[in-house]
Coordinates of C-alpha atoms and ligand atoms in Angstrom, one line a residue:
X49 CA -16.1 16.7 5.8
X50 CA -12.1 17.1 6.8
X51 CA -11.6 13.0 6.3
X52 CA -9.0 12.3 3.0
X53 CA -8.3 9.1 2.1
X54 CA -5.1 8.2 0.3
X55 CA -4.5 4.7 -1.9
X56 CA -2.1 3.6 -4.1
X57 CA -3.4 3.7 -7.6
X58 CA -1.3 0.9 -9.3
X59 CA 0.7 -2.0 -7.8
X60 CA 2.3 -0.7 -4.6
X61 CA 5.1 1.7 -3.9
X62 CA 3.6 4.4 -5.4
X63 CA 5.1 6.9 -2.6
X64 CA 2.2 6.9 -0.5
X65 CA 4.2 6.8 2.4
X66 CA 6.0 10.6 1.4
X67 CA 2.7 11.8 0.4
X68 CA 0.9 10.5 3.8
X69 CA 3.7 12.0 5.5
X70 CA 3.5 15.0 3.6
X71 CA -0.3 15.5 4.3
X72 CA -0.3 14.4 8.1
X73 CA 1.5 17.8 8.6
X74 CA -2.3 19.3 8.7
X75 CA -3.8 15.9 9.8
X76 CA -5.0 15.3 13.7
X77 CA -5.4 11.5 12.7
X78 CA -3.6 9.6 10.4
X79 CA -5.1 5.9 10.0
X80 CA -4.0 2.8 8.0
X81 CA -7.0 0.8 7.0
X82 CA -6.0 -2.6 5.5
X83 CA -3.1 -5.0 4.7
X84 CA 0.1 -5.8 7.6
X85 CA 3.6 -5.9 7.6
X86 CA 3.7 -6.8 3.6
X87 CA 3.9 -2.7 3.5
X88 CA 7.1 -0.6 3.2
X89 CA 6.2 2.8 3.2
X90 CA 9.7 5.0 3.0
X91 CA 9.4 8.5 4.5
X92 CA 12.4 10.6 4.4
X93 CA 12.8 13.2 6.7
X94 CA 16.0 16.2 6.9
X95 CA 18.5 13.3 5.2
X96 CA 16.9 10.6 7.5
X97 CA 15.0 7.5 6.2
X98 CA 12.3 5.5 8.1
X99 CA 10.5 2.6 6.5
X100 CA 7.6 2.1 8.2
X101 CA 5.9 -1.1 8.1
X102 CA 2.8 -1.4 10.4
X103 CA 2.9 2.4 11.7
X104 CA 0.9 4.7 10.2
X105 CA 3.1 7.0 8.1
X106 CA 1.9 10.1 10.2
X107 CA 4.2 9.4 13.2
X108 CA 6.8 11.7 12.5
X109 CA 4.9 14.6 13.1
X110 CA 4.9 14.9 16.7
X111 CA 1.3 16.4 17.0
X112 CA -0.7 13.7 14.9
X113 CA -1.5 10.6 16.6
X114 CA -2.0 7.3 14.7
X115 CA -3.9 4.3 14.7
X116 CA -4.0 1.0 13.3
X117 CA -7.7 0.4 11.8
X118 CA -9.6 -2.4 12.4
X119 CA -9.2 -3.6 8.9
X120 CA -5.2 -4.3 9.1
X121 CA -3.6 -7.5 10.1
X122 CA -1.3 -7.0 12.5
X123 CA 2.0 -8.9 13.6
X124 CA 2.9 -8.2 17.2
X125 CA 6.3 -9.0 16.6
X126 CA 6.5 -6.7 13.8
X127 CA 4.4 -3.9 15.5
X128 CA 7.0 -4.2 18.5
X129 CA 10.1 -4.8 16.8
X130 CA 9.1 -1.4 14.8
X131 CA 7.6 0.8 17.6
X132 CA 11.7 -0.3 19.4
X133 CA 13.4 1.2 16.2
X134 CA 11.3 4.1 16.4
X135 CA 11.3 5.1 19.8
X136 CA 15.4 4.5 19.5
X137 CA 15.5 6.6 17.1
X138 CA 13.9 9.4 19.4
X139 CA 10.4 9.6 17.8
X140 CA 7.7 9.5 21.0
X141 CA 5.0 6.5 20.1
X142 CA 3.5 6.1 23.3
X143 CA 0.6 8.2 23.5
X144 CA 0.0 8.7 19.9
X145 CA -0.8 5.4 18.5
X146 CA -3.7 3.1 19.0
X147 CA -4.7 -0.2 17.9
X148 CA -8.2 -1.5 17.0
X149 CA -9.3 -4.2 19.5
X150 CA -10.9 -5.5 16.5
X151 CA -7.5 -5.7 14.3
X152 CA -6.6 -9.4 13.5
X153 CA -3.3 -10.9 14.4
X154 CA -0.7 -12.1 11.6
X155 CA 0.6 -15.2 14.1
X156 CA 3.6 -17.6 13.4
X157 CA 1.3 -19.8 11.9
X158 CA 0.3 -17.7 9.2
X159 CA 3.8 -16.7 8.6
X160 CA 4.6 -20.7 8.1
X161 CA 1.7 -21.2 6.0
X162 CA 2.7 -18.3 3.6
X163 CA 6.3 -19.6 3.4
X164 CA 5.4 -23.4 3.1
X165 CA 2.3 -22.0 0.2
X166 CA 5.1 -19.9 -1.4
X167 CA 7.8 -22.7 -1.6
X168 CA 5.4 -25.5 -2.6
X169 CA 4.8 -27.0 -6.0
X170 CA 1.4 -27.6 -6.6
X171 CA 0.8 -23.8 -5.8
X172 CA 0.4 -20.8 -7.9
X173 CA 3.8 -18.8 -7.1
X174 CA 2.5 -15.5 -5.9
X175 CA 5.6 -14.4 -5.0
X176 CA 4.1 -13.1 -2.0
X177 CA 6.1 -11.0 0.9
X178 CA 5.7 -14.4 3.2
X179 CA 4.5 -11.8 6.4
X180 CA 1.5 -14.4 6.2
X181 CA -0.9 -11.7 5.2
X182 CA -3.0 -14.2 3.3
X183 CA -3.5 -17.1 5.5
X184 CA -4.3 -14.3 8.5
X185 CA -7.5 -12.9 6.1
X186 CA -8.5 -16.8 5.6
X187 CA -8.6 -17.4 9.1
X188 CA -10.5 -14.1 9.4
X189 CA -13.0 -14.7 7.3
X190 CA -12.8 -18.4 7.8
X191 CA -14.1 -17.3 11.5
X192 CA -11.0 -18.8 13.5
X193 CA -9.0 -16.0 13.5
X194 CA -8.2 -14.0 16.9
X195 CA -8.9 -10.3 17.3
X196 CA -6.8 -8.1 19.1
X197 CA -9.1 -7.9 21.6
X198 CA -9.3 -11.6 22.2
X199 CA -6.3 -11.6 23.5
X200 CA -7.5 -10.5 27.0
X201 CA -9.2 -13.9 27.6
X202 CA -6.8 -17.3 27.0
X203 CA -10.1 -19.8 27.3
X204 CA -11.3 -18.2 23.9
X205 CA -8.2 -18.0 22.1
X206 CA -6.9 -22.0 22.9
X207 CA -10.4 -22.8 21.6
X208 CA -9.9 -20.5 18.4
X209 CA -6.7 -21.5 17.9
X210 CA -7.0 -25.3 17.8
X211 CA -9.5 -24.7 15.9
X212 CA -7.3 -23.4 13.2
X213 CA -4.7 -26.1 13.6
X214 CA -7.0 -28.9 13.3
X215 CA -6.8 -28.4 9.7
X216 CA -3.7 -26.4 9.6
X217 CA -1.9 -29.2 10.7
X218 CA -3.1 -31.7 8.6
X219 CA -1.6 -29.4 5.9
X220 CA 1.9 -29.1 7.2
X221 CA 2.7 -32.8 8.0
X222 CA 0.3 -33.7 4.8
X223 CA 0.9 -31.6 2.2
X224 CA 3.9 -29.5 3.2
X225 CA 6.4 -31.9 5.2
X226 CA 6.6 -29.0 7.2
X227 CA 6.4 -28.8 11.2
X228 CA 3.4 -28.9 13.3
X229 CA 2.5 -26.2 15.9
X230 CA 0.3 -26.3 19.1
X231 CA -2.2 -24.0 20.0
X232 CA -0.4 -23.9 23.7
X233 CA 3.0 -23.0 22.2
X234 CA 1.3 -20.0 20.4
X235 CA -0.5 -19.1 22.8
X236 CA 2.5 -18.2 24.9
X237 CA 3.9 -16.7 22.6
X238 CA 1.1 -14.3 22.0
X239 CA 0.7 -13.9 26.1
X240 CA 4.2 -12.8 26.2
X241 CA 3.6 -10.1 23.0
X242 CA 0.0 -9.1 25.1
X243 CA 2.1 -7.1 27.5
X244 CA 3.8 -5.4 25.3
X245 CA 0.9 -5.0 23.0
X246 CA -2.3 -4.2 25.1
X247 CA -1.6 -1.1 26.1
X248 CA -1.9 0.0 22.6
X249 CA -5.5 -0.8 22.1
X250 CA -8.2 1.7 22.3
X251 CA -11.7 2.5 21.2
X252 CA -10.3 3.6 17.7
X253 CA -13.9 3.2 15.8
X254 CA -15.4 5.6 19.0
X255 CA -12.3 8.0 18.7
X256 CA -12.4 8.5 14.5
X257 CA -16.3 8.8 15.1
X258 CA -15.8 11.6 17.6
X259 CA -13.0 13.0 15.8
X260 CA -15.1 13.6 13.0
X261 CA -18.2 14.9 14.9
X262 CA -16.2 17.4 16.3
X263 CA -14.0 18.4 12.6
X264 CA -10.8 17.0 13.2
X265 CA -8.9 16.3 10.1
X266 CA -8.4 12.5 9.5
X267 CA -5.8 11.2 7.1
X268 CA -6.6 7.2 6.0
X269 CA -4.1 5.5 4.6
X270 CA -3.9 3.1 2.2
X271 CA -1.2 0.2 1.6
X272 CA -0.3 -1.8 -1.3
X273 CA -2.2 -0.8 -4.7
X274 CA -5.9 -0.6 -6.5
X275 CA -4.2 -3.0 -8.9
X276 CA -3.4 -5.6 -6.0
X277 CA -6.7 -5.1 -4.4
X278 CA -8.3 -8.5 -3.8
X279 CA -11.2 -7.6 -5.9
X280 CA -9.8 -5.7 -8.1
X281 CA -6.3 -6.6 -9.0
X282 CA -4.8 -8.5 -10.8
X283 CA -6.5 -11.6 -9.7
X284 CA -5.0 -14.5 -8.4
X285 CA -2.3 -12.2 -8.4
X286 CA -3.3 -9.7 -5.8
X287 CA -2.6 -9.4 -1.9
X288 CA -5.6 -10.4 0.1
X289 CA -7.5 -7.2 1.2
X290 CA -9.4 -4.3 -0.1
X291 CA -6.5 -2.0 -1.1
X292 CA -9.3 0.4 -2.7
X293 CA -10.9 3.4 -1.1
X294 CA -14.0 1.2 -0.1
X295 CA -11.5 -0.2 2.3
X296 CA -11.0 2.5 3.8
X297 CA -14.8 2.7 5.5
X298 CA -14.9 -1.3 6.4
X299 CA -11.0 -0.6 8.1
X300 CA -11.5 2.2 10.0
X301 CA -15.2 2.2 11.5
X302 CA -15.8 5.5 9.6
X303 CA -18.8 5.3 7.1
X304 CA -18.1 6.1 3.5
X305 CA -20.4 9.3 3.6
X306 CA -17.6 10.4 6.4
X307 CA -14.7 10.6 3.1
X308 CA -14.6 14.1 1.6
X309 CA -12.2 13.4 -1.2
X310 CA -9.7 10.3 -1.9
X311 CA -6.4 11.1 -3.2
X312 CA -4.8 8.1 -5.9
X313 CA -0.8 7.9 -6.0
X314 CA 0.8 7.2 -8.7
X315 CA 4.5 7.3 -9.9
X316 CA 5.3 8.5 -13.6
X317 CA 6.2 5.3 -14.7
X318 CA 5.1 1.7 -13.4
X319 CA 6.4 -0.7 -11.3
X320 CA 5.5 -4.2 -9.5
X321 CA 7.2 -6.5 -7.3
X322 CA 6.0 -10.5 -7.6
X323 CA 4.6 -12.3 -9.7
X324 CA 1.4 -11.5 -12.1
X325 CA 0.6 -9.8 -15.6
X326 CA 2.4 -6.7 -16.5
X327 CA 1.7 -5.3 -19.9
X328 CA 3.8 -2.0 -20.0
X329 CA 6.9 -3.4 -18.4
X330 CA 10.2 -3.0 -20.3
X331 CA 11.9 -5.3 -21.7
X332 CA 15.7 -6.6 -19.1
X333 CA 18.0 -3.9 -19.9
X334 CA 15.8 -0.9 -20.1
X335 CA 14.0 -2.4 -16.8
X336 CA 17.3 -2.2 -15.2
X337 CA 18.4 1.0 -16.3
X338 CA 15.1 2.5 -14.8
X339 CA 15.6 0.4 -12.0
X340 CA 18.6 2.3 -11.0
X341 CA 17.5 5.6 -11.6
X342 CA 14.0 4.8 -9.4
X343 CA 15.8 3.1 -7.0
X344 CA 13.2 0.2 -7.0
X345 CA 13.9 -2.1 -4.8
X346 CA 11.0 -3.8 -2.2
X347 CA 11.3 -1.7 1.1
X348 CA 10.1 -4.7 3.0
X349 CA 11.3 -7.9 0.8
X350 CA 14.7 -5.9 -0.6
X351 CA 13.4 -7.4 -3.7
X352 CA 14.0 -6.0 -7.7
X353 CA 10.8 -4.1 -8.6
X354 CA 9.9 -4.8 -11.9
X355 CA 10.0 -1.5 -14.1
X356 CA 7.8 0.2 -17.0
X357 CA 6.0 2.9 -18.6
X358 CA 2.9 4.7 -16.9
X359 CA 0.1 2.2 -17.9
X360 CA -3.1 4.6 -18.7
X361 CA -5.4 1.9 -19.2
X362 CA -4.8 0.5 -15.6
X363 CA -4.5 3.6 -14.3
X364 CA -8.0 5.0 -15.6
X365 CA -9.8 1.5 -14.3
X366 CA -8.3 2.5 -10.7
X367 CA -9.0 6.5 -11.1
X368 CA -12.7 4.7 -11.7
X369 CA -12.6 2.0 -8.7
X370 CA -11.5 4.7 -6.3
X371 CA -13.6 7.0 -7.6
X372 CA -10.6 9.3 -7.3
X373 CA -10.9 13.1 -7.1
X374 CA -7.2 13.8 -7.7
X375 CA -4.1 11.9 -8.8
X376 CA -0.5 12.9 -6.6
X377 CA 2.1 11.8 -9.5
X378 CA 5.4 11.0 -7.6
X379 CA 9.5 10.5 -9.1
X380 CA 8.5 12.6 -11.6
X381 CA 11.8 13.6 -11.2
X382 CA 13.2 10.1 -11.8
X383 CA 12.3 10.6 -15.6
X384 CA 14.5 13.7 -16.0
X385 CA 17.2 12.5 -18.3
X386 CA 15.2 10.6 -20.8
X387 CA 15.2 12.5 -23.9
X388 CA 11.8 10.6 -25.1
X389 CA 8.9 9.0 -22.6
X390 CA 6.3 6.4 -23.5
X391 CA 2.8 5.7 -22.2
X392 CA 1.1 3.1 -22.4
X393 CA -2.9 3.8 -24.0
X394 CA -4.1 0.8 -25.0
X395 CA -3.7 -2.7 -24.8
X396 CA -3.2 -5.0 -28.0
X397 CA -4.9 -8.4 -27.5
X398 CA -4.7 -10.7 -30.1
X399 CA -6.0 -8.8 -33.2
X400 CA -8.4 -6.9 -31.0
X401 CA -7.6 -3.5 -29.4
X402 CA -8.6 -2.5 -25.1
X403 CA -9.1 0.6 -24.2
X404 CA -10.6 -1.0 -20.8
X405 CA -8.7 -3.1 -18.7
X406 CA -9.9 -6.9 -18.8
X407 CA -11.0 -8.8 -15.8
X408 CA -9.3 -11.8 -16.4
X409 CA -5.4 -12.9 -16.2
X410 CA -5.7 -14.8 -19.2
X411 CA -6.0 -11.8 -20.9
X412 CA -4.0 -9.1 -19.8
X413 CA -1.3 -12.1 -19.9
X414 CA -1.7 -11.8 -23.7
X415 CA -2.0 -8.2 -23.8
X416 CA 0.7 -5.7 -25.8
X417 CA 1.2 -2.5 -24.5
X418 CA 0.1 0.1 -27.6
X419 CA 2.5 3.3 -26.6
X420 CA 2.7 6.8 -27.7
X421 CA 6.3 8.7 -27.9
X422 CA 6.1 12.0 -25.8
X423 CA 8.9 14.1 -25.5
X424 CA 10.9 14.2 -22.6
X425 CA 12.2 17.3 -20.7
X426 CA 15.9 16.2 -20.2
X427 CA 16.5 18.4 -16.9
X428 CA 16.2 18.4 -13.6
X429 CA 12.8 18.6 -12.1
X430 CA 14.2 18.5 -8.3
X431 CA 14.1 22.5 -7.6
X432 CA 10.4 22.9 -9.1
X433 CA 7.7 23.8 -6.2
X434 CA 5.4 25.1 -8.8
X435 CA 4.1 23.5 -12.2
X436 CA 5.3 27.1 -13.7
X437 CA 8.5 26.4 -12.7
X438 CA 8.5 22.7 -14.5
X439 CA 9.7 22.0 -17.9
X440 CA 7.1 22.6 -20.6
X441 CA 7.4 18.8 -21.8
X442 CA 6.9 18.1 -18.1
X443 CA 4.0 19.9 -18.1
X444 CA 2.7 18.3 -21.1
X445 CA 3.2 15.3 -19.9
X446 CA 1.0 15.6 -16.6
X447 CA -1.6 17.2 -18.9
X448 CA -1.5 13.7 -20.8
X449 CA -1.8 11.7 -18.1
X450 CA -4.9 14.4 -17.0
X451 CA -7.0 13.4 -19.8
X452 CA -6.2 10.0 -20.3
X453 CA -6.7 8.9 -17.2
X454 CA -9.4 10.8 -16.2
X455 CA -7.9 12.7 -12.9
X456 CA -6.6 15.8 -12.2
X457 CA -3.2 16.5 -10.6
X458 CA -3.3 17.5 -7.6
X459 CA 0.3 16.9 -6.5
X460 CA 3.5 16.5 -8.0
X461 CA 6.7 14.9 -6.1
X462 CA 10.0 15.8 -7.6
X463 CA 11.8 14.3 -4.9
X464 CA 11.7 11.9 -1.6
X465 CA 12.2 14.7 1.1
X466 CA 9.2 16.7 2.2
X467 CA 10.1 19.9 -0.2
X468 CA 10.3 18.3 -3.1
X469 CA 6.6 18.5 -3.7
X470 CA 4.1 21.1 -5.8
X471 CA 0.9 21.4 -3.9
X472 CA -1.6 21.7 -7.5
X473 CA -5.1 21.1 -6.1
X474 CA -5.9 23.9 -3.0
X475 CA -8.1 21.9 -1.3
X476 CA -4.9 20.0 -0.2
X477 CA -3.8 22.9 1.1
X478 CA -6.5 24.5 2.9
X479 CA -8.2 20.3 3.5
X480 CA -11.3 21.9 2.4
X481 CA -13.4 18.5 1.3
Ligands
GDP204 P1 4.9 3.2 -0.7 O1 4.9 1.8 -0.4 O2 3.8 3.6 -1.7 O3 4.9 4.1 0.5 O4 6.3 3.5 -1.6 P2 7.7 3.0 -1.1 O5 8.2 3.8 0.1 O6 7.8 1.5 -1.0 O7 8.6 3.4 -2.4 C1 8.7 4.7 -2.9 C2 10.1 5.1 -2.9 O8 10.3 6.3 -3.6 C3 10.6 5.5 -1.4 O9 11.9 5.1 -1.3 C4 10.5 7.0 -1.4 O10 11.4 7.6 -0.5 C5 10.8 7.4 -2.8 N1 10.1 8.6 -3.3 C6 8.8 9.0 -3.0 N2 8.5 10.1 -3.8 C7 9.6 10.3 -4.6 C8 9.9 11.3 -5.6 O11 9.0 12.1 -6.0 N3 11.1 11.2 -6.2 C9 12.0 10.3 -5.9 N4 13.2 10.3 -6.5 N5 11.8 9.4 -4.9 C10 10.6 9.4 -4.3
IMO205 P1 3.2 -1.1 -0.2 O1 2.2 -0.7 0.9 C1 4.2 -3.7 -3.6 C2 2.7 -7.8 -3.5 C3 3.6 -8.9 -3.3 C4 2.9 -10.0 -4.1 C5 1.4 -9.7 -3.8 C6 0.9 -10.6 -2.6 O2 4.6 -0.9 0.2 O3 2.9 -0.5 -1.5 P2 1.2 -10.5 0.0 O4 2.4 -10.6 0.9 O5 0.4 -9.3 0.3 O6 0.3 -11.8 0.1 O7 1.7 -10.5 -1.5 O8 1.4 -8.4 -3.4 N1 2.7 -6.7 -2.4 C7 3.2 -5.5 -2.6 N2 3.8 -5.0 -3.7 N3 4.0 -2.9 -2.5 C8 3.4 -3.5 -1.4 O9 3.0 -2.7 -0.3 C9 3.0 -4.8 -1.4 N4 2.4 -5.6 -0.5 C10 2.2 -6.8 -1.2 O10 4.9 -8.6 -3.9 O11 3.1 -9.8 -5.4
MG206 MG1 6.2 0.2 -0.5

């Protein structure tokens, strides 16, 4: 069953853009299954850097074509204003990437909604990436969305559309003091985008299907993070779709018996942009320091990521949500000059002590990170393609991680480029699943 699935197994920016990348080398398909433009998946490539948003982190390898699973939200703007940088920069997109007729759009309105949510007081702050990812799920499953599809027939779309602003509107003069829309001016807005956007569209559900019947290899692609997943994350503090490998079967049209092994990403330390509970983050100057060595900051919101130690408790609940069959552990290399690494194996809450990871906000807002000192390796980890060829502490350290969370290693990233990787688990190799 050559179909892999890759997710993101804490809060986003895990490096599941270099390891999609990395793996589409062997893939025929590579397919994202949920979220929108809220992702920034970085993919470097001999010294050049592409930060892909709505594209499936498979288009820069010229033989793979892509598509954009029914399950993701899409922005035309942003899936046009992307597919124009690409194609500048000289990689061919037409003819290798498809759209779901059944992918929602992320319209202006939803945009507004998420900014005027955002900004306004009597609203939990989120601190979402306002690319209106939220209100575009609402309408979907509030049934008033519009389907990529749709778009072919204006009747239905005026109707679904003032349907939406009916209440819409009420909110923005109401509640927000912000600006009404009309279904007509979005609707021309959207006509104009159709052009440019239709010819994208294909039978993607009929093409994975056949793909599959016939043994292609089919890479699906995860965004955001199990720990942001709408069910569950962090809750309220989560991004609005099923970042989990069940996602991957309701986004794509490919049934969950079709998924030979899923693949969970995770850095060797922690990060998380926006708001939300946090236990193993560091405390402002050591948070900065590891800041700077990561390089964390948002590919999509330029925002400061927030910075900590691995957290083992969260990342055994999402080796267990996943149901992951191998872990790819990325910036190991990041860690190289510490001469001591924690790791966070418990949480403290009040005078009780978690080995699970709590369902509520409440408490894992109360919860102290219980850590263990492991020695760190002090040298560079960059020129490693084999675990042999690793540090012993580094070693140890991925062993550590091994049985506390669960998961094997089945890849290790030393670096951003391509190379920089150690290939642990064979089946990667060979995408025997
Ligand atoms: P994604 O959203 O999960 O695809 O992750 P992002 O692209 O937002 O953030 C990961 C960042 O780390 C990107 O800038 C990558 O180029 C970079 N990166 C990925 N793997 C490694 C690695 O092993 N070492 C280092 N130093 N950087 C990496
Ligand atoms: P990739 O795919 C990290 C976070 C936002 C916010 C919450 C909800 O690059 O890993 P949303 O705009 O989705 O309503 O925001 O989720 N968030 C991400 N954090 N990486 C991402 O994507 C994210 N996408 C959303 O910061 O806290
Ligand atoms: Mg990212």
């Amino acid at each position: 069953m050559p179909v892999l699935t890759v997710v993101g197994a804490q809060w986003g920016d895990e490096g599941k853009g270099k390891i999609v990348d990395l793996l589409a080398e062997q893939a025929d398909y590579v397919v994202r299954f949920q979220g929108g433009a809220n992702a920034g998946h970085e993919v470097v490539v001999g010294g050049q850097n592409y930060v892909l948003h709505l594209v499936p982190s498979g288009i820069l390898h010229p033989r793979t074509l892509n598509i954009v699973g029914n399950g993701v939200v899409l922005d035309p703007d942003s899936f046009l204003k992307e597919v124009g940088e690409l194609t500048a920069r000289g990689v061919k997109v037409k003819g290798r990437l498809f759209i779901s007729p059944r992918a929602h759009l992320t319209l202006p309105l939803h945009k507004a909604l998420d900014a005027a949510r955002e900004g306004s007081k009597g609203q939990k702050t989120i601190g979402s990436t306002k690319r209106g990812i939220s209100p575009t799920y609402m309408d979907k499953a509030g049934r008033v969305g519009l389907r990529l599809a749709d778009v072919a027939d204006p009747d239905y779309c005026l109707s679904q559309l003032k349907t939406s602003l009916q209440e819409k509107n009420v909110l923005f003069r109401h509640l927000y003091g912000a600006k009404t829309l009309t279904a007509r001016t979005l609707w021309k807005e959207i006509a104009r985008a159709a052009h440019d956007l239709l010819p994208y569209m294909a039978d993607t559900e009929g093409m994975l299907n056949a793909a599959w019947s016939s043994g292609k290899r089919v890479l699906l692609e995860g965004a955001q993070g199990s720990l942001l997943d709408i069910d569950f994350g962090t809750y309220p503090y989560v991004t609005a779709s099923n970042a989990t490998a069940g996602g991957a079967a309701t986004g794509t049209g490919l049934g969950p018996t079709r998924i030979g092994y899923v693949l969970g990403v995770c850095k060797a330390y922690a990060t998380r942009v926006g708001e939300g509970p946090f236990p193993s983050e560091l405390d402002p100057r050591r948070n900065q320091a590891l800041r700077e060595l990561g390089g964390e900051y948002g590919r999509t919101t330029g925002r400061a990521r927030r910075c900590g130690w691995i957290d083992l408790v969260a990342l055994r609940y999402a080796v267990q949500v996943n149901g992951l069959d191998g872990l790819a552990v990325t910036k190991l290399d990041v860690l190289d000059s510490f001469p001591e690494i924690e790791a966070c194996v418990a949480y403290r809450v009040g005078s009780r002590t978690l080995r699970h990871f709590p369902p509520t906000t409440a408490e894992l807002a109360r919860a102290k990170p219980v850590t263990v000192r492991l020695k760190g390796w002090a040298r560079a980890t960059t020129g490693a393609r084999t675990q042999a060829e690793l540090p012993k502490a580094a070693r140890d350290y991925l062993r550590f991680i091994e049985r506390e969370s669960g998961a094997k290693v089945a890849l290790v990233s030393v670096g951003a480029e391509r190379a920089r990787t150690i290939t642990v688990d064979p089946r990667l190799k060979g995408w025997r699943f």
